[in-house]
Short mmCIF file of N, CA and C in Angstrom, two decimals:
data_model
loop_
_atom_site.label_atom_id
_atom_site.label_comp_id
_atom_site.label_asym_id
_atom_site.label_seq_id
_atom_site.Cartn_x
_atom_site.Cartn_y
_atom_site.Cartn_z
N MET A 1 -112.67 242.87 -50.51
CA MET A 1 -112.80 241.56 -49.84
C MET A 1 -111.56 240.70 -50.09
N SER A 2 -111.13 240.02 -49.07
CA SER A 2 -110.01 239.09 -49.21
C SER A 2 -110.45 237.72 -48.72
N ARG A 3 -109.68 236.73 -49.07
CA ARG A 3 -109.94 235.41 -48.50
C ARG A 3 -109.05 235.20 -47.28
N TYR A 4 -109.65 234.66 -46.26
CA TYR A 4 -108.91 234.39 -45.03
C TYR A 4 -108.99 232.91 -44.69
N SER A 5 -107.88 232.39 -44.21
CA SER A 5 -107.87 231.02 -43.69
C SER A 5 -108.18 231.09 -42.20
N VAL A 6 -109.20 230.37 -41.82
CA VAL A 6 -109.65 230.37 -40.43
C VAL A 6 -109.38 228.99 -39.84
N GLU A 7 -108.71 228.97 -38.71
CA GLU A 7 -108.50 227.69 -38.02
C GLU A 7 -109.21 227.74 -36.69
N VAL A 8 -110.11 226.79 -36.49
CA VAL A 8 -110.89 226.72 -35.26
C VAL A 8 -110.45 225.48 -34.47
N ARG A 9 -110.10 225.71 -33.22
CA ARG A 9 -109.70 224.60 -32.34
C ARG A 9 -110.76 224.44 -31.25
N ILE A 10 -111.35 223.26 -31.19
CA ILE A 10 -112.46 223.02 -30.26
C ILE A 10 -112.04 221.94 -29.27
N VAL A 11 -112.10 222.26 -28.00
CA VAL A 11 -111.65 221.29 -26.99
C VAL A 11 -112.70 221.16 -25.89
N PRO A 12 -112.72 220.01 -25.22
CA PRO A 12 -113.64 219.86 -24.09
C PRO A 12 -113.35 220.92 -23.06
N ARG A 13 -114.41 221.51 -22.52
CA ARG A 13 -114.22 222.56 -21.51
C ARG A 13 -113.48 221.99 -20.29
N GLU A 14 -112.62 222.81 -19.72
CA GLU A 14 -111.90 222.47 -18.48
C GLU A 14 -112.87 221.91 -17.43
N GLY A 15 -112.54 220.75 -16.88
CA GLY A 15 -113.38 220.19 -15.83
C GLY A 15 -114.45 219.25 -16.35
N ILE A 16 -114.65 219.25 -17.66
CA ILE A 16 -115.62 218.31 -18.25
C ILE A 16 -114.86 217.01 -18.57
N LEU A 17 -115.51 215.89 -18.28
CA LEU A 17 -114.90 214.58 -18.53
C LEU A 17 -114.48 214.47 -19.99
N ASP A 18 -113.27 213.98 -20.22
CA ASP A 18 -112.78 213.85 -21.59
C ASP A 18 -112.33 212.41 -21.82
N PRO A 19 -113.30 211.51 -22.05
CA PRO A 19 -112.97 210.08 -22.14
C PRO A 19 -112.01 209.78 -23.29
N GLN A 20 -112.14 210.54 -24.39
CA GLN A 20 -111.25 210.30 -25.50
C GLN A 20 -109.81 210.68 -25.12
N GLY A 21 -109.68 211.81 -24.44
CA GLY A 21 -108.35 212.23 -23.96
C GLY A 21 -107.77 211.22 -22.99
N ASN A 22 -108.61 210.70 -22.09
CA ASN A 22 -108.12 209.71 -21.13
C ASN A 22 -107.66 208.44 -21.84
N ALA A 23 -108.42 208.04 -22.87
CA ALA A 23 -108.06 206.82 -23.61
C ALA A 23 -106.73 207.02 -24.34
N VAL A 24 -106.56 208.18 -24.96
CA VAL A 24 -105.31 208.45 -25.68
C VAL A 24 -104.15 208.51 -24.69
N GLY A 25 -104.37 209.15 -23.53
CA GLY A 25 -103.33 209.22 -22.51
C GLY A 25 -102.92 207.83 -22.05
N GLY A 26 -103.89 206.98 -21.80
CA GLY A 26 -103.58 205.60 -21.38
C GLY A 26 -102.82 204.85 -22.44
N ALA A 27 -103.22 205.02 -23.69
CA ALA A 27 -102.55 204.33 -24.79
C ALA A 27 -101.11 204.81 -24.93
N LEU A 28 -100.90 206.12 -24.80
CA LEU A 28 -99.53 206.66 -24.90
C LEU A 28 -98.65 206.11 -23.78
N ARG A 29 -99.19 206.10 -22.56
CA ARG A 29 -98.38 205.60 -21.44
C ARG A 29 -98.06 204.12 -21.63
N SER A 30 -99.02 203.36 -22.16
CA SER A 30 -98.74 201.93 -22.35
C SER A 30 -97.76 201.70 -23.49
N LEU A 31 -97.56 202.70 -24.36
CA LEU A 31 -96.53 202.59 -25.39
C LEU A 31 -95.17 203.05 -24.89
N GLY A 32 -95.09 203.47 -23.64
CA GLY A 32 -93.79 203.85 -23.08
C GLY A 32 -93.60 205.35 -22.91
N PHE A 33 -94.60 206.15 -23.25
CA PHE A 33 -94.51 207.59 -23.03
C PHE A 33 -94.98 207.87 -21.59
N ASP A 34 -94.11 207.46 -20.63
CA ASP A 34 -94.54 207.42 -19.22
C ASP A 34 -94.85 208.77 -18.63
N ASP A 35 -94.18 209.80 -19.14
CA ASP A 35 -94.27 211.09 -18.48
C ASP A 35 -95.38 211.97 -19.03
N VAL A 36 -96.24 211.39 -19.85
CA VAL A 36 -97.34 212.18 -20.40
C VAL A 36 -98.34 212.50 -19.29
N GLY A 37 -98.67 213.77 -19.15
CA GLY A 37 -99.65 214.18 -18.17
C GLY A 37 -101.05 214.07 -18.76
N GLU A 38 -101.87 215.05 -18.39
CA GLU A 38 -103.24 215.06 -18.92
C GLU A 38 -103.26 215.20 -20.43
N VAL A 39 -104.17 214.52 -21.06
CA VAL A 39 -104.32 214.60 -22.52
C VAL A 39 -105.74 215.05 -22.84
N HIS A 40 -105.85 216.00 -23.74
CA HIS A 40 -107.17 216.42 -24.21
C HIS A 40 -107.24 216.26 -25.71
N VAL A 41 -108.34 215.71 -26.16
CA VAL A 41 -108.53 215.53 -27.60
C VAL A 41 -109.69 216.40 -28.04
N GLY A 42 -109.45 217.16 -29.08
CA GLY A 42 -110.49 218.03 -29.60
C GLY A 42 -110.57 217.95 -31.10
N ARG A 43 -111.26 218.87 -31.69
CA ARG A 43 -111.41 218.90 -33.14
C ARG A 43 -110.77 220.17 -33.70
N LEU A 44 -110.34 220.02 -34.93
CA LEU A 44 -109.69 221.11 -35.62
C LEU A 44 -110.47 221.32 -36.91
N VAL A 45 -110.91 222.54 -37.17
CA VAL A 45 -111.62 222.82 -38.42
C VAL A 45 -110.87 223.91 -39.15
N ARG A 46 -110.45 223.62 -40.37
CA ARG A 46 -109.78 224.63 -41.19
C ARG A 46 -110.65 224.95 -42.39
N LEU A 47 -110.88 226.21 -42.61
CA LEU A 47 -111.72 226.60 -43.74
C LEU A 47 -111.30 227.97 -44.20
N ASP A 48 -111.77 228.37 -45.38
CA ASP A 48 -111.54 229.75 -45.71
C ASP A 48 -112.82 230.46 -46.07
N VAL A 49 -112.82 231.75 -45.76
CA VAL A 49 -113.99 232.60 -45.97
C VAL A 49 -113.54 233.90 -46.64
N GLU A 50 -114.52 234.53 -47.22
CA GLU A 50 -114.38 235.84 -47.85
C GLU A 50 -114.75 236.87 -46.79
N ALA A 51 -113.91 237.86 -46.56
CA ALA A 51 -114.26 238.85 -45.55
C ALA A 51 -113.53 240.14 -45.83
N ALA A 52 -114.06 241.24 -45.26
CA ALA A 52 -113.46 242.55 -45.50
C ALA A 52 -112.23 242.77 -44.64
N SER A 53 -112.14 242.07 -43.52
CA SER A 53 -111.00 242.26 -42.63
C SER A 53 -110.77 240.99 -41.83
N GLU A 54 -109.60 240.95 -41.22
CA GLU A 54 -109.28 239.81 -40.38
C GLU A 54 -110.29 239.68 -39.25
N GLU A 55 -110.68 240.83 -38.67
CA GLU A 55 -111.63 240.79 -37.55
C GLU A 55 -112.99 240.24 -38.00
N GLU A 56 -113.41 240.61 -39.22
CA GLU A 56 -114.68 240.08 -39.72
C GLU A 56 -114.59 238.57 -39.94
N ALA A 57 -113.45 238.13 -40.48
CA ALA A 57 -113.26 236.68 -40.69
C ALA A 57 -113.34 235.93 -39.35
N ARG A 58 -112.71 236.52 -38.33
CA ARG A 58 -112.74 235.90 -37.01
C ARG A 58 -114.17 235.84 -36.46
N GLU A 59 -114.93 236.90 -36.68
CA GLU A 59 -116.30 236.92 -36.20
C GLU A 59 -117.16 235.88 -36.92
N ARG A 60 -116.90 235.70 -38.24
CA ARG A 60 -117.61 234.63 -38.96
C ARG A 60 -117.28 233.27 -38.35
N GLY A 61 -116.02 233.07 -38.01
CA GLY A 61 -115.63 231.81 -37.37
C GLY A 61 -116.37 231.60 -36.06
N ARG A 62 -116.48 232.69 -35.28
CA ARG A 62 -117.19 232.57 -34.00
C ARG A 62 -118.65 232.20 -34.22
N GLU A 63 -119.29 232.84 -35.21
CA GLU A 63 -120.69 232.51 -35.51
C GLU A 63 -120.83 231.04 -35.89
N MET A 64 -119.89 230.55 -36.71
CA MET A 64 -119.95 229.14 -37.13
C MET A 64 -119.85 228.21 -35.93
N CYS A 65 -119.00 228.60 -34.97
CA CYS A 65 -118.86 227.79 -33.75
C CYS A 65 -120.16 227.77 -32.97
N ARG A 66 -120.77 228.97 -32.83
CA ARG A 66 -122.01 229.03 -32.06
C ARG A 66 -123.14 228.27 -32.74
N GLU A 67 -123.16 228.30 -34.08
CA GLU A 67 -124.30 227.70 -34.78
C GLU A 67 -124.11 226.23 -35.13
N LEU A 68 -122.87 225.79 -35.26
CA LEU A 68 -122.69 224.41 -35.71
C LEU A 68 -121.48 223.70 -35.10
N LEU A 69 -120.33 224.36 -35.09
CA LEU A 69 -119.10 223.60 -34.90
C LEU A 69 -118.87 223.13 -33.46
N ALA A 70 -119.24 223.96 -32.50
CA ALA A 70 -118.92 223.64 -31.11
C ALA A 70 -120.18 223.43 -30.29
N ASN A 71 -120.07 222.62 -29.28
CA ASN A 71 -121.16 222.43 -28.33
C ASN A 71 -121.00 223.47 -27.22
N PRO A 72 -121.92 224.43 -27.12
CA PRO A 72 -121.71 225.54 -26.19
C PRO A 72 -121.75 225.13 -24.72
N VAL A 73 -122.27 223.95 -24.45
CA VAL A 73 -122.36 223.49 -23.06
C VAL A 73 -121.07 222.82 -22.61
N THR A 74 -120.44 222.07 -23.50
CA THR A 74 -119.33 221.22 -23.06
C THR A 74 -117.99 221.59 -23.68
N GLU A 75 -117.99 222.52 -24.62
CA GLU A 75 -116.75 222.75 -25.34
C GLU A 75 -116.35 224.23 -25.34
N ASP A 76 -115.05 224.45 -25.41
CA ASP A 76 -114.51 225.79 -25.64
C ASP A 76 -113.83 225.80 -27.00
N PHE A 77 -113.75 226.98 -27.58
CA PHE A 77 -113.04 227.05 -28.86
C PHE A 77 -112.15 228.28 -28.89
N ASP A 78 -111.11 228.22 -29.72
CA ASP A 78 -110.40 229.43 -30.05
C ASP A 78 -110.09 229.42 -31.54
N ILE A 79 -109.86 230.60 -32.05
CA ILE A 79 -109.84 230.79 -33.50
C ILE A 79 -108.58 231.55 -33.87
N SER A 80 -107.90 231.09 -34.91
CA SER A 80 -106.86 231.97 -35.47
C SER A 80 -107.14 232.20 -36.94
N VAL A 81 -106.75 233.36 -37.41
CA VAL A 81 -107.07 233.80 -38.77
C VAL A 81 -105.81 234.30 -39.43
N ARG A 82 -105.61 233.95 -40.67
CA ARG A 82 -104.55 234.62 -41.44
C ARG A 82 -105.03 234.80 -42.88
N GLU A 83 -104.49 235.79 -43.54
CA GLU A 83 -104.90 236.03 -44.91
C GLU A 83 -104.45 234.85 -45.76
N ALA A 84 -105.37 234.36 -46.63
CA ALA A 84 -105.04 233.20 -47.44
C ALA A 84 -103.98 233.56 -48.46
N ALA A 85 -103.10 232.63 -48.76
CA ALA A 85 -102.05 232.85 -49.77
C ALA A 85 -102.70 233.18 -51.10
N GLY A 86 -102.19 234.16 -51.79
CA GLY A 86 -102.70 234.49 -53.12
C GLY A 86 -104.02 235.23 -53.12
N SER A 87 -104.44 235.70 -51.93
CA SER A 87 -105.70 236.44 -51.85
C SER A 87 -105.53 237.83 -52.46
N ALA A 88 -106.55 238.26 -53.20
CA ALA A 88 -106.54 239.64 -53.73
C ALA A 88 -106.92 240.58 -52.61
N ALA A 89 -106.13 241.58 -52.36
CA ALA A 89 -106.40 242.48 -51.22
C ALA A 89 -107.56 243.42 -51.56
N MET B 1 -85.03 219.40 -16.30
CA MET B 1 -86.25 218.99 -17.01
C MET B 1 -87.36 220.00 -16.74
N SER B 2 -88.09 220.34 -17.79
CA SER B 2 -89.25 221.22 -17.64
C SER B 2 -90.47 220.51 -18.22
N ARG B 3 -91.61 221.04 -17.87
CA ARG B 3 -92.83 220.52 -18.50
C ARG B 3 -93.16 221.41 -19.71
N TYR B 4 -93.53 220.76 -20.78
CA TYR B 4 -93.91 221.48 -21.99
C TYR B 4 -95.33 221.09 -22.39
N SER B 5 -96.06 222.08 -22.86
CA SER B 5 -97.38 221.83 -23.43
C SER B 5 -97.19 221.61 -24.93
N VAL B 6 -97.66 220.48 -25.37
CA VAL B 6 -97.51 220.10 -26.78
C VAL B 6 -98.91 220.09 -27.41
N GLU B 7 -99.03 220.79 -28.53
CA GLU B 7 -100.30 220.75 -29.26
C GLU B 7 -100.05 220.13 -30.63
N VAL B 8 -100.77 219.06 -30.91
CA VAL B 8 -100.63 218.34 -32.17
C VAL B 8 -101.89 218.55 -33.00
N ARG B 9 -101.70 218.97 -34.22
CA ARG B 9 -102.83 219.17 -35.13
C ARG B 9 -102.70 218.16 -36.27
N ILE B 10 -103.73 217.33 -36.41
CA ILE B 10 -103.69 216.23 -37.38
C ILE B 10 -104.80 216.47 -38.40
N VAL B 11 -104.44 216.53 -39.66
CA VAL B 11 -105.44 216.80 -40.71
C VAL B 11 -105.28 215.81 -41.84
N PRO B 12 -106.39 215.58 -42.58
CA PRO B 12 -106.31 214.69 -43.73
C PRO B 12 -105.29 215.25 -44.72
N ARG B 13 -104.47 214.38 -45.27
CA ARG B 13 -103.46 214.83 -46.22
C ARG B 13 -104.12 215.48 -47.44
N GLU B 14 -103.49 216.54 -47.92
CA GLU B 14 -103.93 217.24 -49.14
C GLU B 14 -104.24 216.21 -50.24
N GLY B 15 -105.41 216.30 -50.85
CA GLY B 15 -105.75 215.41 -51.95
C GLY B 15 -106.46 214.14 -51.52
N ILE B 16 -106.45 213.88 -50.21
CA ILE B 16 -107.17 212.70 -49.70
C ILE B 16 -108.62 213.14 -49.43
N LEU B 17 -109.56 212.28 -49.78
CA LEU B 17 -110.97 212.58 -49.57
C LEU B 17 -111.23 212.91 -48.10
N ASP B 18 -111.99 213.96 -47.84
CA ASP B 18 -112.27 214.36 -46.47
C ASP B 18 -113.79 214.48 -46.30
N PRO B 19 -114.46 213.33 -46.14
CA PRO B 19 -115.93 213.36 -46.09
C PRO B 19 -116.46 214.19 -44.93
N GLN B 20 -115.75 214.18 -43.80
CA GLN B 20 -116.22 214.95 -42.66
C GLN B 20 -116.13 216.46 -42.97
N GLY B 21 -115.03 216.85 -43.61
CA GLY B 21 -114.88 218.23 -44.02
C GLY B 21 -115.97 218.64 -45.00
N ASN B 22 -116.25 217.76 -45.97
CA ASN B 22 -117.29 218.06 -46.95
C ASN B 22 -118.65 218.20 -46.28
N ALA B 23 -118.92 217.33 -45.30
CA ALA B 23 -120.21 217.39 -44.61
C ALA B 23 -120.34 218.69 -43.82
N VAL B 24 -119.28 219.08 -43.14
CA VAL B 24 -119.31 220.32 -42.37
C VAL B 24 -119.46 221.51 -43.31
N GLY B 25 -118.74 221.48 -44.44
CA GLY B 25 -118.85 222.56 -45.42
C GLY B 25 -120.28 222.68 -45.92
N GLY B 26 -120.89 221.57 -46.25
CA GLY B 26 -122.29 221.59 -46.73
C GLY B 26 -123.23 222.13 -45.67
N ALA B 27 -123.02 221.72 -44.42
CA ALA B 27 -123.89 222.18 -43.34
C ALA B 27 -123.73 223.68 -43.13
N LEU B 28 -122.48 224.18 -43.19
CA LEU B 28 -122.26 225.62 -43.00
C LEU B 28 -122.94 226.41 -44.12
N ARG B 29 -122.79 225.94 -45.35
CA ARG B 29 -123.41 226.67 -46.47
C ARG B 29 -124.93 226.66 -46.34
N SER B 30 -125.49 225.53 -45.88
CA SER B 30 -126.95 225.49 -45.76
C SER B 30 -127.43 226.35 -44.59
N LEU B 31 -126.53 226.72 -43.68
CA LEU B 31 -126.89 227.65 -42.60
C LEU B 31 -126.72 229.11 -43.02
N GLY B 32 -126.28 229.32 -44.26
CA GLY B 32 -126.17 230.70 -44.74
C GLY B 32 -124.73 231.21 -44.86
N PHE B 33 -123.77 230.39 -44.50
CA PHE B 33 -122.37 230.81 -44.66
C PHE B 33 -121.95 230.47 -46.10
N ASP B 34 -122.48 231.27 -47.05
CA ASP B 34 -122.39 230.91 -48.46
C ASP B 34 -120.97 230.92 -49.02
N ASP B 35 -120.14 231.78 -48.44
CA ASP B 35 -118.82 232.00 -49.02
C ASP B 35 -117.76 231.07 -48.46
N VAL B 36 -118.18 230.07 -47.70
CA VAL B 36 -117.19 229.14 -47.16
C VAL B 36 -116.62 228.29 -48.28
N GLY B 37 -115.31 228.24 -48.38
CA GLY B 37 -114.66 227.41 -49.39
C GLY B 37 -114.47 226.00 -48.86
N GLU B 38 -113.33 225.44 -49.19
CA GLU B 38 -113.04 224.08 -48.74
C GLU B 38 -112.96 224.02 -47.21
N VAL B 39 -113.45 222.93 -46.65
CA VAL B 39 -113.38 222.76 -45.20
C VAL B 39 -112.65 221.45 -44.91
N HIS B 40 -111.74 221.49 -43.96
CA HIS B 40 -111.07 220.27 -43.54
C HIS B 40 -111.25 220.10 -42.05
N VAL B 41 -111.58 218.88 -41.66
CA VAL B 41 -111.76 218.60 -40.24
C VAL B 41 -110.67 217.63 -39.81
N GLY B 42 -110.03 217.97 -38.73
CA GLY B 42 -108.98 217.12 -38.21
C GLY B 42 -109.09 216.97 -36.71
N ARG B 43 -108.05 216.45 -36.12
CA ARG B 43 -108.05 216.24 -34.67
C ARG B 43 -106.97 217.12 -34.03
N LEU B 44 -107.26 217.45 -32.79
CA LEU B 44 -106.35 218.28 -32.02
C LEU B 44 -106.03 217.51 -30.75
N VAL B 45 -104.76 217.34 -30.45
CA VAL B 45 -104.38 216.65 -29.22
C VAL B 45 -103.49 217.59 -28.41
N ARG B 46 -103.91 217.86 -27.19
CA ARG B 46 -103.10 218.71 -26.29
C ARG B 46 -102.64 217.86 -25.12
N LEU B 47 -101.37 217.91 -24.85
CA LEU B 47 -100.86 217.11 -23.74
C LEU B 47 -99.63 217.79 -23.19
N ASP B 48 -99.19 217.36 -22.01
CA ASP B 48 -97.89 217.88 -21.61
C ASP B 48 -96.94 216.76 -21.28
N VAL B 49 -95.67 217.05 -21.53
CA VAL B 49 -94.60 216.07 -21.33
C VAL B 49 -93.46 216.76 -20.59
N GLU B 50 -92.65 215.91 -20.00
CA GLU B 50 -91.41 216.32 -19.32
C GLU B 50 -90.30 216.21 -20.36
N ALA B 51 -89.50 217.27 -20.51
CA ALA B 51 -88.42 217.18 -21.47
C ALA B 51 -87.32 218.16 -21.12
N ALA B 52 -86.12 217.91 -21.64
CA ALA B 52 -84.97 218.76 -21.33
C ALA B 52 -85.01 220.06 -22.14
N SER B 53 -85.67 220.04 -23.28
CA SER B 53 -85.69 221.23 -24.13
C SER B 53 -86.96 221.21 -24.96
N GLU B 54 -87.25 222.37 -25.53
CA GLU B 54 -88.40 222.49 -26.42
C GLU B 54 -88.25 221.51 -27.59
N GLU B 55 -87.04 221.42 -28.12
CA GLU B 55 -86.82 220.53 -29.28
C GLU B 55 -87.07 219.07 -28.90
N GLU B 56 -86.66 218.69 -27.67
CA GLU B 56 -86.91 217.32 -27.25
C GLU B 56 -88.41 217.07 -27.09
N ALA B 57 -89.14 218.05 -26.54
CA ALA B 57 -90.59 217.91 -26.38
C ALA B 57 -91.25 217.74 -27.74
N ARG B 58 -90.77 218.52 -28.72
CA ARG B 58 -91.32 218.41 -30.07
C ARG B 58 -91.05 217.03 -30.67
N GLU B 59 -89.86 216.52 -30.44
CA GLU B 59 -89.53 215.20 -30.96
C GLU B 59 -90.38 214.11 -30.32
N ARG B 60 -90.66 214.25 -29.02
CA ARG B 60 -91.58 213.30 -28.35
C ARG B 60 -92.95 213.37 -29.03
N GLY B 61 -93.42 214.56 -29.32
CA GLY B 61 -94.71 214.70 -30.01
C GLY B 61 -94.70 214.00 -31.35
N ARG B 62 -93.60 214.17 -32.09
CA ARG B 62 -93.50 213.50 -33.40
C ARG B 62 -93.56 211.98 -33.25
N GLU B 63 -92.83 211.47 -32.24
CA GLU B 63 -92.86 210.01 -32.01
C GLU B 63 -94.28 209.54 -31.70
N MET B 64 -94.99 210.31 -30.88
CA MET B 64 -96.37 209.92 -30.53
C MET B 64 -97.25 209.89 -31.78
N CYS B 65 -97.02 210.85 -32.69
CA CYS B 65 -97.79 210.86 -33.93
C CYS B 65 -97.50 209.61 -34.75
N ARG B 66 -96.21 209.29 -34.86
CA ARG B 66 -95.85 208.13 -35.67
C ARG B 66 -96.37 206.84 -35.06
N GLU B 67 -96.38 206.77 -33.71
CA GLU B 67 -96.74 205.49 -33.08
C GLU B 67 -98.22 205.34 -32.80
N LEU B 68 -98.94 206.46 -32.67
CA LEU B 68 -100.34 206.31 -32.26
C LEU B 68 -101.28 207.36 -32.85
N LEU B 69 -100.88 208.63 -32.80
CA LEU B 69 -101.88 209.67 -32.98
C LEU B 69 -102.33 209.87 -34.43
N ALA B 70 -101.40 209.74 -35.37
CA ALA B 70 -101.74 210.05 -36.76
C ALA B 70 -101.64 208.80 -37.63
N ASN B 71 -102.41 208.78 -38.66
CA ASN B 71 -102.32 207.71 -39.66
C ASN B 71 -101.30 208.15 -40.71
N PRO B 72 -100.17 207.44 -40.79
CA PRO B 72 -99.10 207.94 -41.66
C PRO B 72 -99.44 207.87 -43.14
N VAL B 73 -100.46 207.14 -43.49
CA VAL B 73 -100.83 207.01 -44.91
C VAL B 73 -101.75 208.15 -45.35
N THR B 74 -102.64 208.55 -44.47
CA THR B 74 -103.69 209.47 -44.91
C THR B 74 -103.65 210.84 -44.23
N GLU B 75 -102.79 210.99 -43.23
CA GLU B 75 -102.85 212.23 -42.46
C GLU B 75 -101.49 212.93 -42.37
N ASP B 76 -101.56 214.25 -42.26
CA ASP B 76 -100.38 215.05 -41.95
C ASP B 76 -100.56 215.65 -40.56
N PHE B 77 -99.43 215.97 -39.93
CA PHE B 77 -99.57 216.62 -38.63
C PHE B 77 -98.56 217.74 -38.49
N ASP B 78 -98.89 218.70 -37.63
CA ASP B 78 -97.87 219.64 -37.22
C ASP B 78 -98.00 219.88 -35.72
N ILE B 79 -96.92 220.32 -35.14
CA ILE B 79 -96.79 220.33 -33.68
C ILE B 79 -96.34 221.70 -33.22
N SER B 80 -96.96 222.21 -32.19
CA SER B 80 -96.37 223.38 -31.56
C SER B 80 -96.14 223.10 -30.09
N VAL B 81 -95.11 223.72 -29.56
CA VAL B 81 -94.66 223.43 -28.19
C VAL B 81 -94.46 224.74 -27.46
N ARG B 82 -94.88 224.80 -26.22
CA ARG B 82 -94.49 225.94 -25.39
C ARG B 82 -94.27 225.44 -23.97
N GLU B 83 -93.45 226.16 -23.25
CA GLU B 83 -93.16 225.74 -21.89
C GLU B 83 -94.43 225.88 -21.06
N ALA B 84 -94.73 224.87 -20.25
CA ALA B 84 -95.96 224.89 -19.47
C ALA B 84 -95.86 225.96 -18.40
N ALA B 85 -96.98 226.61 -18.11
CA ALA B 85 -97.02 227.63 -17.06
C ALA B 85 -96.62 226.99 -15.75
N GLY B 86 -95.78 227.70 -14.99
CA GLY B 86 -95.40 227.21 -13.66
C GLY B 86 -94.40 226.07 -13.68
N SER B 87 -93.80 225.82 -14.85
CA SER B 87 -92.83 224.74 -14.94
C SER B 87 -91.52 225.14 -14.25
N ALA B 88 -90.93 224.21 -13.53
CA ALA B 88 -89.60 224.46 -12.94
C ALA B 88 -88.56 224.30 -14.04
N ALA B 89 -87.70 225.29 -14.22
CA ALA B 89 -86.73 225.24 -15.33
C ALA B 89 -85.60 224.28 -14.98
#
């Protein structure tokens, strides 16, 4: 078993209203960032887990998204995994 | 000028209390994800900008963090940039 760092990125699904993104986009433009296009705001979850392989760590991340982290109706997520520094192989 | 997709990841600075991360960690463990270690919850901002180069797009992202997106006292951020699909070079 090794420790893996899992990063989960959760964003509003394409086509779903993103009021927070719109607010941030408006604020950026009013600060002079005129050329900013669409803005989406999501959540980032970083955690580490014990797993036998990178693929298992990724699958644990997916389960966490389905059970708690992401709203399956309105959000999409993607996951990246890397072996944690100093992990015993 | 090309369009670049900029992704900004903002997380609580190392050593700063992260109550949201602690709450998510507790919830995951109570759902049976026993081996979850520390959890950090941050924000993810995806946007696109017009810029002459990838480095310029990254610098615009940094400015946005300093002026609006991140709290310079309590948060760290990192930025990744890629050329937007279908961008005119």
